[in-house]
């Protein structure tokens, strides 16, 4: 059996891209890059003008809402928005009892009552308080609470005044005990002048 032979090509021409096609591809790539950059730089760019997504209105009490919503714009289209999750927290003032323990601790230091100051410390901290008082806020120092922060479990008080005859500032922390009362956990006071 003989097979017909194909005529051999004498001068095969290498495949080339026509200049018009190359320019078209280049323009398409530039347009795609510009579109992507604009989409990331201006996220609202892809959303249409009109009713769109509405932002949640802040509430005054802590709430968590999670519900998908859908609205019908016309008989043939339905728009589904993402679930909205809104959490609003109001700062809670630190417990007065925790602040009072710090004020009492500083008053004991100012009044040179080291045993009274140590008695206000948490049990695990009492053995360190003697040396800590001597090195950071010696007896007779006049330091007062300037501001307080915290939660229902602890109070952090910024303090300022005079320690070692020089200006001083720092923090004092009180923690809630198992019985519900507060005790001094730690403090750090440094002279600044």
JSON list of C-alpha atoms in Angstrom, two decimals:
[
{"chain": "A", "resi": 1, "resn": "UNK", "atom": "CA", "xyz": [0.00, 0.00, 0.00]},
{"chain": "A", "resi": 2, "resn": "UNK", "atom": "CA", "xyz": [1.32, 3.33, -0.90]},
{"chain": "A", "resi": 3, "resn": "UNK", "atom": "CA", "xyz": [0.56, 6.55, 0.79]},
{"chain": "A", "resi": 4, "resn": "UNK", "atom": "CA", "xyz": [0.27, 9.73, -1.07]},
{"chain": "A", "resi": 5, "resn": "UNK", "atom": "CA", "xyz": [3.10, 11.97, -0.17]},
{"chain": "A", "resi": 6, "resn": "UNK", "atom": "CA", "xyz": [2.52, 15.48, 0.90]},
{"chain": "A", "resi": 7, "resn": "UNK", "atom": "CA", "xyz": [4.41, 18.13, -0.83]},
{"chain": "A", "resi": 8, "resn": "UNK", "atom": "CA", "xyz": [7.17, 19.37, 1.37]},
{"chain": "A", "resi": 9, "resn": "UNK", "atom": "CA", "xyz": [7.15, 23.01, 2.11]},
{"chain": "A", "resi": 10, "resn": "UNK", "atom": "CA", "xyz": [10.13, 24.66, 0.73]},
{"chain": "A", "resi": 11, "resn": "UNK", "atom": "CA", "xyz": [10.42, 27.79, 2.86]},
{"chain": "A", "resi": 12, "resn": "UNK", "atom": "CA", "xyz": [8.32, 27.47, 6.00]},
{"chain": "A", "resi": 13, "resn": "UNK", "atom": "CA", "xyz": [7.51, 30.89, 7.46]},
{"chain": "A", "resi": 14, "resn": "UNK", "atom": "CA", "xyz": [7.77, 31.23, 11.27]},
{"chain": "A", "resi": 15, "resn": "UNK", "atom": "CA", "xyz": [4.51, 32.18, 13.02]},
{"chain": "A", "resi": 16, "resn": "UNK", "atom": "CA", "xyz": [4.43, 35.84, 13.97]},
{"chain": "A", "resi": 17, "resn": "UNK", "atom": "CA", "xyz": [1.92, 38.01, 15.74]},
{"chain": "A", "resi": 18, "resn": "UNK", "atom": "CA", "xyz": [0.52, 40.73, 13.60]},
{"chain": "A", "resi": 19, "resn": "UNK", "atom": "CA", "xyz": [1.15, 44.27, 14.92]},
{"chain": "A", "resi": 20, "resn": "UNK", "atom": "CA", "xyz": [-2.58, 45.03, 15.24]},
{"chain": "A", "resi": 21, "resn": "UNK", "atom": "CA", "xyz": [-3.15, 41.98, 17.44]},
{"chain": "A", "resi": 22, "resn": "UNK", "atom": "CA", "xyz": [-0.15, 42.83, 19.66]},
{"chain": "A", "resi": 23, "resn": "UNK", "atom": "CA", "xyz": [-1.40, 46.39, 20.18]},
{"chain": "A", "resi": 24, "resn": "UNK", "atom": "CA", "xyz": [-4.90, 45.08, 20.99]},
{"chain": "A", "resi": 25, "resn": "UNK", "atom": "CA", "xyz": [-3.53, 42.65, 23.59]},
{"chain": "A", "resi": 26, "resn": "UNK", "atom": "CA", "xyz": [-1.37, 45.39, 25.13]},
{"chain": "A", "resi": 27, "resn": "UNK", "atom": "CA", "xyz": [-4.35, 47.76, 25.41]},
{"chain": "A", "resi": 28, "resn": "UNK", "atom": "CA", "xyz": [-6.48, 44.99, 26.96]},
{"chain": "A", "resi": 29, "resn": "UNK", "atom": "CA", "xyz": [-3.78, 44.21, 29.56]},
{"chain": "A", "resi": 30, "resn": "UNK", "atom": "CA", "xyz": [-3.40, 47.91, 30.47]},
{"chain": "A", "resi": 31, "resn": "UNK", "atom": "CA", "xyz": [-7.18, 48.31, 30.77]},
{"chain": "A", "resi": 32, "resn": "UNK", "atom": "CA", "xyz": [-7.41, 45.21, 33.00]},
{"chain": "A", "resi": 33, "resn": "UNK", "atom": "CA", "xyz": [-4.59, 46.43, 35.27]},
{"chain": "A", "resi": 34, "resn": "UNK", "atom": "CA", "xyz": [-6.18, 49.90, 35.54]},
{"chain": "A", "resi": 35, "resn": "UNK", "atom": "CA", "xyz": [-9.56, 48.34, 36.36]},
{"chain": "A", "resi": 36, "resn": "UNK", "atom": "CA", "xyz": [-8.05, 46.14, 39.10]},
{"chain": "A", "resi": 37, "resn": "UNK", "atom": "CA", "xyz": [-6.08, 49.02, 40.64]},
{"chain": "A", "resi": 38, "resn": "UNK", "atom": "CA", "xyz": [-9.16, 51.25, 40.64]},
{"chain": "A", "resi": 39, "resn": "UNK", "atom": "CA", "xyz": [-11.28, 48.45, 42.13]},
{"chain": "A", "resi": 40, "resn": "UNK", "atom": "CA", "xyz": [-8.86, 48.03, 45.03]},
{"chain": "A", "resi": 41, "resn": "UNK", "atom": "CA", "xyz": [-8.03, 51.71, 45.53]},
{"chain": "A", "resi": 42, "resn": "UNK", "atom": "CA", "xyz": [-11.67, 52.84, 45.48]},
{"chain": "A", "resi": 43, "resn": "UNK", "atom": "CA", "xyz": [-13.79, 49.92, 46.75]},
{"chain": "A", "resi": 44, "resn": "UNK", "atom": "CA", "xyz": [-17.08, 51.78, 46.14]},
{"chain": "A", "resi": 45, "resn": "UNK", "atom": "CA", "xyz": [-16.16, 52.21, 42.47]},
{"chain": "A", "resi": 46, "resn": "UNK", "atom": "CA", "xyz": [-17.85, 48.94, 41.47]},
{"chain": "A", "resi": 47, "resn": "UNK", "atom": "CA", "xyz": [-21.10, 49.70, 43.29]},
{"chain": "A", "resi": 48, "resn": "UNK", "atom": "CA", "xyz": [-23.76, 51.58, 41.42]},
{"chain": "A", "resi": 49, "resn": "UNK", "atom": "CA", "xyz": [-25.23, 54.86, 42.54]},
{"chain": "A", "resi": 50, "resn": "UNK", "atom": "CA", "xyz": [-28.65, 54.41, 43.99]},
{"chain": "A", "resi": 51, "resn": "UNK", "atom": "CA", "xyz": [-30.16, 52.73, 47.02]},
{"chain": "A", "resi": 52, "resn": "UNK", "atom": "CA", "xyz": [-27.05, 50.53, 47.53]},
{"chain": "A", "resi": 53, "resn": "UNK", "atom": "CA", "xyz": [-25.98, 49.26, 50.93]},
{"chain": "A", "resi": 54, "resn": "UNK", "atom": "CA", "xyz": [-26.94, 51.26, 53.97]},
{"chain": "A", "resi": 55, "resn": "UNK", "atom": "CA", "xyz": [-24.64, 51.56, 56.96]},
{"chain": "A", "resi": 56, "resn": "UNK", "atom": "CA", "xyz": [-25.92, 50.32, 60.32]},
{"chain": "A", "resi": 57, "resn": "UNK", "atom": "CA", "xyz": [-27.04, 52.98, 62.77]},
{"chain": "A", "resi": 58, "resn": "UNK", "atom": "CA", "xyz": [-25.11, 52.83, 66.07]},
{"chain": "A", "resi": 59, "resn": "UNK", "atom": "CA", "xyz": [-27.22, 52.01, 69.10]},
{"chain": "A", "resi": 60, "resn": "UNK", "atom": "CA", "xyz": [-26.66, 53.07, 72.67]},
{"chain": "A", "resi": 61, "resn": "UNK", "atom": "CA", "xyz": [-26.77, 49.59, 74.19]},
{"chain": "A", "resi": 62, "resn": "UNK", "atom": "CA", "xyz": [-24.63, 46.55, 73.40]},
{"chain": "A", "resi": 63, "resn": "UNK", "atom": "CA", "xyz": [-26.36, 44.60, 70.65]},
{"chain": "A", "resi": 64, "resn": "UNK", "atom": "CA", "xyz": [-25.42, 41.96, 68.16]},
{"chain": "A", "resi": 65, "resn": "UNK", "atom": "CA", "xyz": [-27.50, 41.62, 65.03]},
{"chain": "A", "resi": 66, "resn": "UNK", "atom": "CA", "xyz": [-26.91, 39.08, 62.32]},
{"chain": "A", "resi": 67, "resn": "UNK", "atom": "CA", "xyz": [-29.61, 38.67, 59.70]},
{"chain": "A", "resi": 68, "resn": "UNK", "atom": "CA", "xyz": [-29.43, 38.55, 55.93]},
{"chain": "A", "resi": 69, "resn": "UNK", "atom": "CA", "xyz": [-31.88, 40.90, 54.29]},
{"chain": "A", "resi": 70, "resn": "UNK", "atom": "CA", "xyz": [-33.30, 40.94, 50.82]},
{"chain": "A", "resi": 71, "resn": "UNK", "atom": "CA", "xyz": [-35.30, 43.49, 48.95]},
{"chain": "A", "resi": 72, "resn": "UNK", "atom": "CA", "xyz": [-37.13, 43.20, 45.71]},
{"chain": "A", "resi": 73, "resn": "UNK", "atom": "CA", "xyz": [-36.39, 46.04, 43.33]},
{"chain": "A", "resi": 74, "resn": "UNK", "atom": "CA", "xyz": [-38.41, 44.77, 40.41]},
{"chain": "A", "resi": 75, "resn": "UNK", "atom": "CA", "xyz": [-40.35, 41.62, 39.60]},
{"chain": "A", "resi": 76, "resn": "UNK", "atom": "CA", "xyz": [-37.26, 40.13, 37.94]},
{"chain": "A", "resi": 77, "resn": "UNK", "atom": "CA", "xyz": [-34.44, 41.15, 40.30]},
{"chain": "A", "resi": 78, "resn": "UNK", "atom": "CA", "xyz": [-33.72, 40.60, 43.97]},
{"chain": "A", "resi": 79, "resn": "UNK", "atom": "CA", "xyz": [-30.81, 42.16, 45.82]},
{"chain": "A", "resi": 80, "resn": "UNK", "atom": "CA", "xyz": [-29.43, 40.26, 48.83]},
{"chain": "A", "resi": 81, "resn": "UNK", "atom": "CA", "xyz": [-27.15, 42.16, 51.19]},
{"chain": "A", "resi": 82, "resn": "UNK", "atom": "CA", "xyz": [-24.57, 40.68, 53.53]},
{"chain": "A", "resi": 83, "resn": "UNK", "atom": "CA", "xyz": [-25.49, 40.03, 57.16]},
{"chain": "A", "resi": 84, "resn": "UNK", "atom": "CA", "xyz": [-24.87, 43.06, 59.37]},
{"chain": "A", "resi": 85, "resn": "UNK", "atom": "CA", "xyz": [-23.09, 42.56, 62.64]},
{"chain": "A", "resi": 86, "resn": "UNK", "atom": "CA", "xyz": [-23.09, 45.55, 64.94]},
{"chain": "A", "resi": 87, "resn": "UNK", "atom": "CA", "xyz": [-21.51, 45.60, 68.38]},
{"chain": "A", "resi": 88, "resn": "UNK", "atom": "CA", "xyz": [-21.56, 48.76, 70.43]},
{"chain": "A", "resi": 89, "resn": "UNK", "atom": "CA", "xyz": [-19.88, 48.94, 73.81]},
{"chain": "A", "resi": 90, "resn": "UNK", "atom": "CA", "xyz": [-20.14, 51.70, 76.31]},
{"chain": "A", "resi": 91, "resn": "UNK", "atom": "CA", "xyz": [-17.18, 52.12, 78.61]},
{"chain": "A", "resi": 92, "resn": "UNK", "atom": "CA", "xyz": [-18.00, 50.90, 82.09]},
{"chain": "A", "resi": 93, "resn": "UNK", "atom": "CA", "xyz": [-16.47, 52.88, 84.94]},
{"chain": "A", "resi": 94, "resn": "UNK", "atom": "CA", "xyz": [-14.17, 50.81, 87.16]},
{"chain": "A", "resi": 95, "resn": "UNK", "atom": "CA", "xyz": [-15.68, 49.61, 90.45]},
{"chain": "A", "resi": 96, "resn": "UNK", "atom": "CA", "xyz": [-15.56, 52.19, 93.23]},
{"chain": "A", "resi": 97, "resn": "UNK", "atom": "CA", "xyz": [-14.37, 49.55, 95.69]},
{"chain": "A", "resi": 98, "resn": "UNK", "atom": "CA", "xyz": [-11.29, 48.85, 93.53]},
{"chain": "A", "resi": 99, "resn": "UNK", "atom": "CA", "xyz": [-10.50, 52.57, 93.29]},
{"chain": "A", "resi": 100, "resn": "UNK", "atom": "CA", "xyz": [-11.00, 53.00, 97.06]},
{"chain": "A", "resi": 101, "resn": "UNK", "atom": "CA", "xyz": [-8.48, 50.24, 97.84]},
{"chain": "A", "resi": 102, "resn": "UNK", "atom": "CA", "xyz": [-5.87, 52.11, 95.78]},
{"chain": "A", "resi": 103, "resn": "UNK", "atom": "CA", "xyz": [-6.68, 55.43, 97.50]},
{"chain": "A", "resi": 104, "resn": "UNK", "atom": "CA", "xyz": [-6.44, 53.73, 100.91]},
{"chain": "A", "resi": 105, "resn": "UNK", "atom": "CA", "xyz": [-3.11, 52.10, 99.97]},
{"chain": "A", "resi": 106, "resn": "UNK", "atom": "CA", "xyz": [-1.63, 55.48, 98.97]},
{"chain": "A", "resi": 107, "resn": "UNK", "atom": "CA", "xyz": [-2.99, 57.05, 102.18]},
{"chain": "A", "resi": 108, "resn": "UNK", "atom": "CA", "xyz": [-1.28, 54.35, 104.27]},
{"chain": "A", "resi": 109, "resn": "UNK", "atom": "CA", "xyz": [2.03, 55.07, 102.47]},
{"chain": "A", "resi": 110, "resn": "UNK", "atom": "CA", "xyz": [1.62, 58.84, 103.03]},
{"chain": "A", "resi": 111, "resn": "UNK", "atom": "CA", "xyz": [0.84, 58.19, 106.71]},
{"chain": "A", "resi": 112, "resn": "UNK", "atom": "CA", "xyz": [3.93, 55.94, 107.13]},
{"chain": "A", "resi": 113, "resn": "UNK", "atom": "CA", "xyz": [1.71, 52.91, 107.95]},
{"chain": "A", "resi": 114, "resn": "UNK", "atom": "CA", "xyz": [3.64, 50.11, 106.22]},
{"chain": "A", "resi": 115, "resn": "UNK", "atom": "CA", "xyz": [1.76, 47.22, 107.93]},
{"chain": "A", "resi": 116, "resn": "UNK", "atom": "CA", "xyz": [-1.56, 48.84, 106.91]},
{"chain": "A", "resi": 117, "resn": "UNK", "atom": "CA", "xyz": [-0.37, 49.22, 103.29]},
{"chain": "A", "resi": 118, "resn": "UNK", "atom": "CA", "xyz": [0.85, 45.61, 103.17]},
{"chain": "A", "resi": 119, "resn": "UNK", "atom": "CA", "xyz": [-2.49, 44.43, 104.60]},
{"chain": "A", "resi": 120, "resn": "UNK", "atom": "CA", "xyz": [-4.24, 45.87, 101.50]},
{"chain": "A", "resi": 121, "resn": "UNK", "atom": "CA", "xyz": [-2.07, 43.74, 99.16]},
{"chain": "A", "resi": 122, "resn": "UNK", "atom": "CA", "xyz": [-3.31, 40.47, 97.65]},
{"chain": "A", "resi": 123, "resn": "UNK", "atom": "CA", "xyz": [-2.16, 37.38, 99.59]},
{"chain": "A", "resi": 124, "resn": "UNK", "atom": "CA", "xyz": [0.25, 36.23, 96.87]},
{"chain": "A", "resi": 125, "resn": "UNK", "atom": "CA", "xyz": [1.85, 39.70, 96.77]},
{"chain": "A", "resi": 126, "resn": "UNK", "atom": "CA", "xyz": [2.21, 40.47, 100.48]},
{"chain": "A", "resi": 127, "resn": "UNK", "atom": "CA", "xyz": [5.66, 38.90, 100.83]},
{"chain": "A", "resi": 128, "resn": "UNK", "atom": "CA", "xyz": [7.05, 41.22, 98.10]},
{"chain": "A", "resi": 129, "resn": "UNK", "atom": "CA", "xyz": [5.38, 44.42, 99.30]},
{"chain": "A", "resi": 130, "resn": "UNK", "atom": "CA", "xyz": [7.82, 45.25, 102.11]},
{"chain": "A", "resi": 131, "resn": "UNK", "atom": "CA", "xyz": [10.82, 45.54, 99.75]},
{"chain": "A", "resi": 132, "resn": "UNK", "atom": "CA", "xyz": [8.78, 47.04, 96.94]},
{"chain": "A", "resi": 133, "resn": "UNK", "atom": "CA", "xyz": [7.45, 49.83, 99.15]},
{"chain": "A", "resi": 134, "resn": "UNK", "atom": "CA", "xyz": [10.95, 50.62, 100.37]},
{"chain": "A", "resi": 135, "resn": "UNK", "atom": "CA", "xyz": [12.42, 50.79, 96.87]},
{"chain": "A", "resi": 136, "resn": "UNK", "atom": "CA", "xyz": [9.61, 52.42, 94.84]},
{"chain": "A", "resi": 137, "resn": "UNK", "atom": "CA", "xyz": [7.42, 54.50, 97.15]},
{"chain": "A", "resi": 138, "resn": "UNK", "atom": "CA", "xyz": [8.98, 54.94, 100.57]},
{"chain": "A", "resi": 139, "resn": "UNK", "atom": "CA", "xyz": [6.81, 55.77, 103.55]},
{"chain": "A", "resi": 140, "resn": "UNK", "atom": "CA", "xyz": [5.78, 59.42, 103.69]},
{"chain": "A", "resi": 141, "resn": "UNK", "atom": "CA", "xyz": [5.49, 59.72, 99.88]},
{"chain": "A", "resi": 142, "resn": "UNK", "atom": "CA", "xyz": [2.55, 61.89, 98.77]},
{"chain": "A", "resi": 143, "resn": "UNK", "atom": "CA", "xyz": [1.10, 60.26, 95.66]},
{"chain": "A", "resi": 144, "resn": "UNK", "atom": "CA", "xyz": [-2.50, 60.61, 94.49]},
{"chain": "A", "resi": 145, "resn": "UNK", "atom": "CA", "xyz": [-4.73, 59.01, 91.87]},
{"chain": "A", "resi": 146, "resn": "UNK", "atom": "CA", "xyz": [-4.95, 61.13, 88.69]},
{"chain": "A", "resi": 147, "resn": "UNK", "atom": "CA", "xyz": [-7.11, 58.84, 86.50]},
{"chain": "A", "resi": 148, "resn": "UNK", "atom": "CA", "xyz": [-8.57, 55.34, 86.59]},
{"chain": "A", "resi": 149, "resn": "UNK", "atom": "CA", "xyz": [-9.39, 52.67, 84.00]},
{"chain": "A", "resi": 150, "resn": "UNK", "atom": "CA", "xyz": [-10.38, 49.06, 84.30]},
{"chain": "A", "resi": 151, "resn": "UNK", "atom": "CA", "xyz": [-13.12, 46.49, 84.20]},
{"chain": "A", "resi": 152, "resn": "UNK", "atom": "CA", "xyz": [-15.29, 44.75, 86.76]},
{"chain": "A", "resi": 153, "resn": "UNK", "atom": "CA", "xyz": [-12.28, 42.52, 87.57]},
{"chain": "A", "resi": 154, "resn": "UNK", "atom": "CA", "xyz": [-9.44, 45.03, 87.98]},
{"chain": "A", "resi": 155, "resn": "UNK", "atom": "CA", "xyz": [-8.65, 48.74, 88.35]},
{"chain": "A", "resi": 156, "resn": "UNK", "atom": "CA", "xyz": [-5.58, 50.44, 86.90]},
{"chain": "A", "resi": 157, "resn": "UNK", "atom": "CA", "xyz": [-4.93, 53.86, 88.42]},
{"chain": "A", "resi": 158, "resn": "UNK", "atom": "CA", "xyz": [-2.48, 56.42, 87.08]},
{"chain": "A", "resi": 159, "resn": "UNK", "atom": "CA", "xyz": [-0.84, 58.19, 90.01]},
{"chain": "A", "resi": 160, "resn": "UNK", "atom": "CA", "xyz": [1.38, 61.24, 90.44]},
{"chain": "A", "resi": 161, "resn": "UNK", "atom": "CA", "xyz": [2.91, 63.18, 93.30]},
{"chain": "A", "resi": 162, "resn": "UNK", "atom": "CA", "xyz": [6.13, 63.29, 95.33]},
{"chain": "A", "resi": 163, "resn": "UNK", "atom": "CA", "xyz": [8.23, 60.25, 96.28]},
{"chain": "A", "resi": 164, "resn": "UNK", "atom": "CA", "xyz": [11.76, 60.35, 97.68]},
{"chain": "A", "resi": 165, "resn": "UNK", "atom": "CA", "xyz": [11.48, 64.14, 97.67]},
{"chain": "A", "resi": 166, "resn": "UNK", "atom": "CA", "xyz": [11.14, 64.24, 93.85]},
{"chain": "A", "resi": 167, "resn": "UNK", "atom": "CA", "xyz": [8.28, 64.33, 91.36]},
{"chain": "A", "resi": 168, "resn": "UNK", "atom": "CA", "xyz": [6.96, 60.85, 90.70]},
{"chain": "A", "resi": 169, "resn": "UNK", "atom": "CA", "xyz": [4.34, 59.14, 88.60]},
{"chain": "A", "resi": 170, "resn": "UNK", "atom": "CA", "xyz": [3.29, 55.61, 87.81]},
{"chain": "A", "resi": 171, "resn": "UNK", "atom": "CA", "xyz": [0.48, 53.08, 88.17]},
{"chain": "A", "resi": 172, "resn": "UNK", "atom": "CA", "xyz": [-1.19, 51.06, 90.90]},
{"chain": "A", "resi": 173, "resn": "UNK", "atom": "CA", "xyz": [-3.34, 48.01, 90.07]},
{"chain": "A", "resi": 174, "resn": "UNK", "atom": "CA", "xyz": [-6.00, 46.40, 92.23]},
{"chain": "A", "resi": 175, "resn": "UNK", "atom": "CA", "xyz": [-7.68, 43.07, 91.40]},
{"chain": "A", "resi": 176, "resn": "UNK", "atom": "CA", "xyz": [-10.98, 41.54, 92.48]},
{"chain": "A", "resi": 177, "resn": "UNK", "atom": "CA", "xyz": [-10.60, 38.77, 95.06]},
{"chain": "A", "resi": 178, "resn": "UNK", "atom": "CA", "xyz": [-12.68, 35.58, 95.19]},
{"chain": "A", "resi": 179, "resn": "UNK", "atom": "CA", "xyz": [-14.85, 37.11, 97.95]},
{"chain": "A", "resi": 180, "resn": "UNK", "atom": "CA", "xyz": [-15.69, 40.09, 95.69]},
{"chain": "A", "resi": 181, "resn": "UNK", "atom": "CA", "xyz": [-13.45, 42.62, 97.45]},
{"chain": "A", "resi": 182, "resn": "UNK", "atom": "CA", "xyz": [-10.32, 44.20, 95.93]},
{"chain": "A", "resi": 183, "resn": "UNK", "atom": "CA", "xyz": [-6.64, 44.04, 96.85]},
{"chain": "A", "resi": 184, "resn": "UNK", "atom": "CA", "xyz": [-3.45, 45.66, 95.56]},
{"chain": "A", "resi": 185, "resn": "UNK", "atom": "CA", "xyz": [-1.74, 43.44, 93.00]},
{"chain": "A", "resi": 186, "resn": "UNK", "atom": "CA", "xyz": [1.20, 45.58, 91.97]},
{"chain": "A", "resi": 187, "resn": "UNK", "atom": "CA", "xyz": [2.46, 49.11, 91.51]},
{"chain": "A", "resi": 188, "resn": "UNK", "atom": "CA", "xyz": [5.22, 50.84, 89.64]},
{"chain": "A", "resi": 189, "resn": "UNK", "atom": "CA", "xyz": [6.17, 54.39, 90.58]},
{"chain": "A", "resi": 190, "resn": "UNK", "atom": "CA", "xyz": [9.21, 56.19, 89.20]},
{"chain": "A", "resi": 191, "resn": "UNK", "atom": "CA", "xyz": [10.66, 59.55, 90.13]},
{"chain": "A", "resi": 192, "resn": "UNK", "atom": "CA", "xyz": [10.69, 61.91, 87.15]},
{"chain": "A", "resi": 193, "resn": "UNK", "atom": "CA", "xyz": [12.51, 64.99, 88.38]}
]
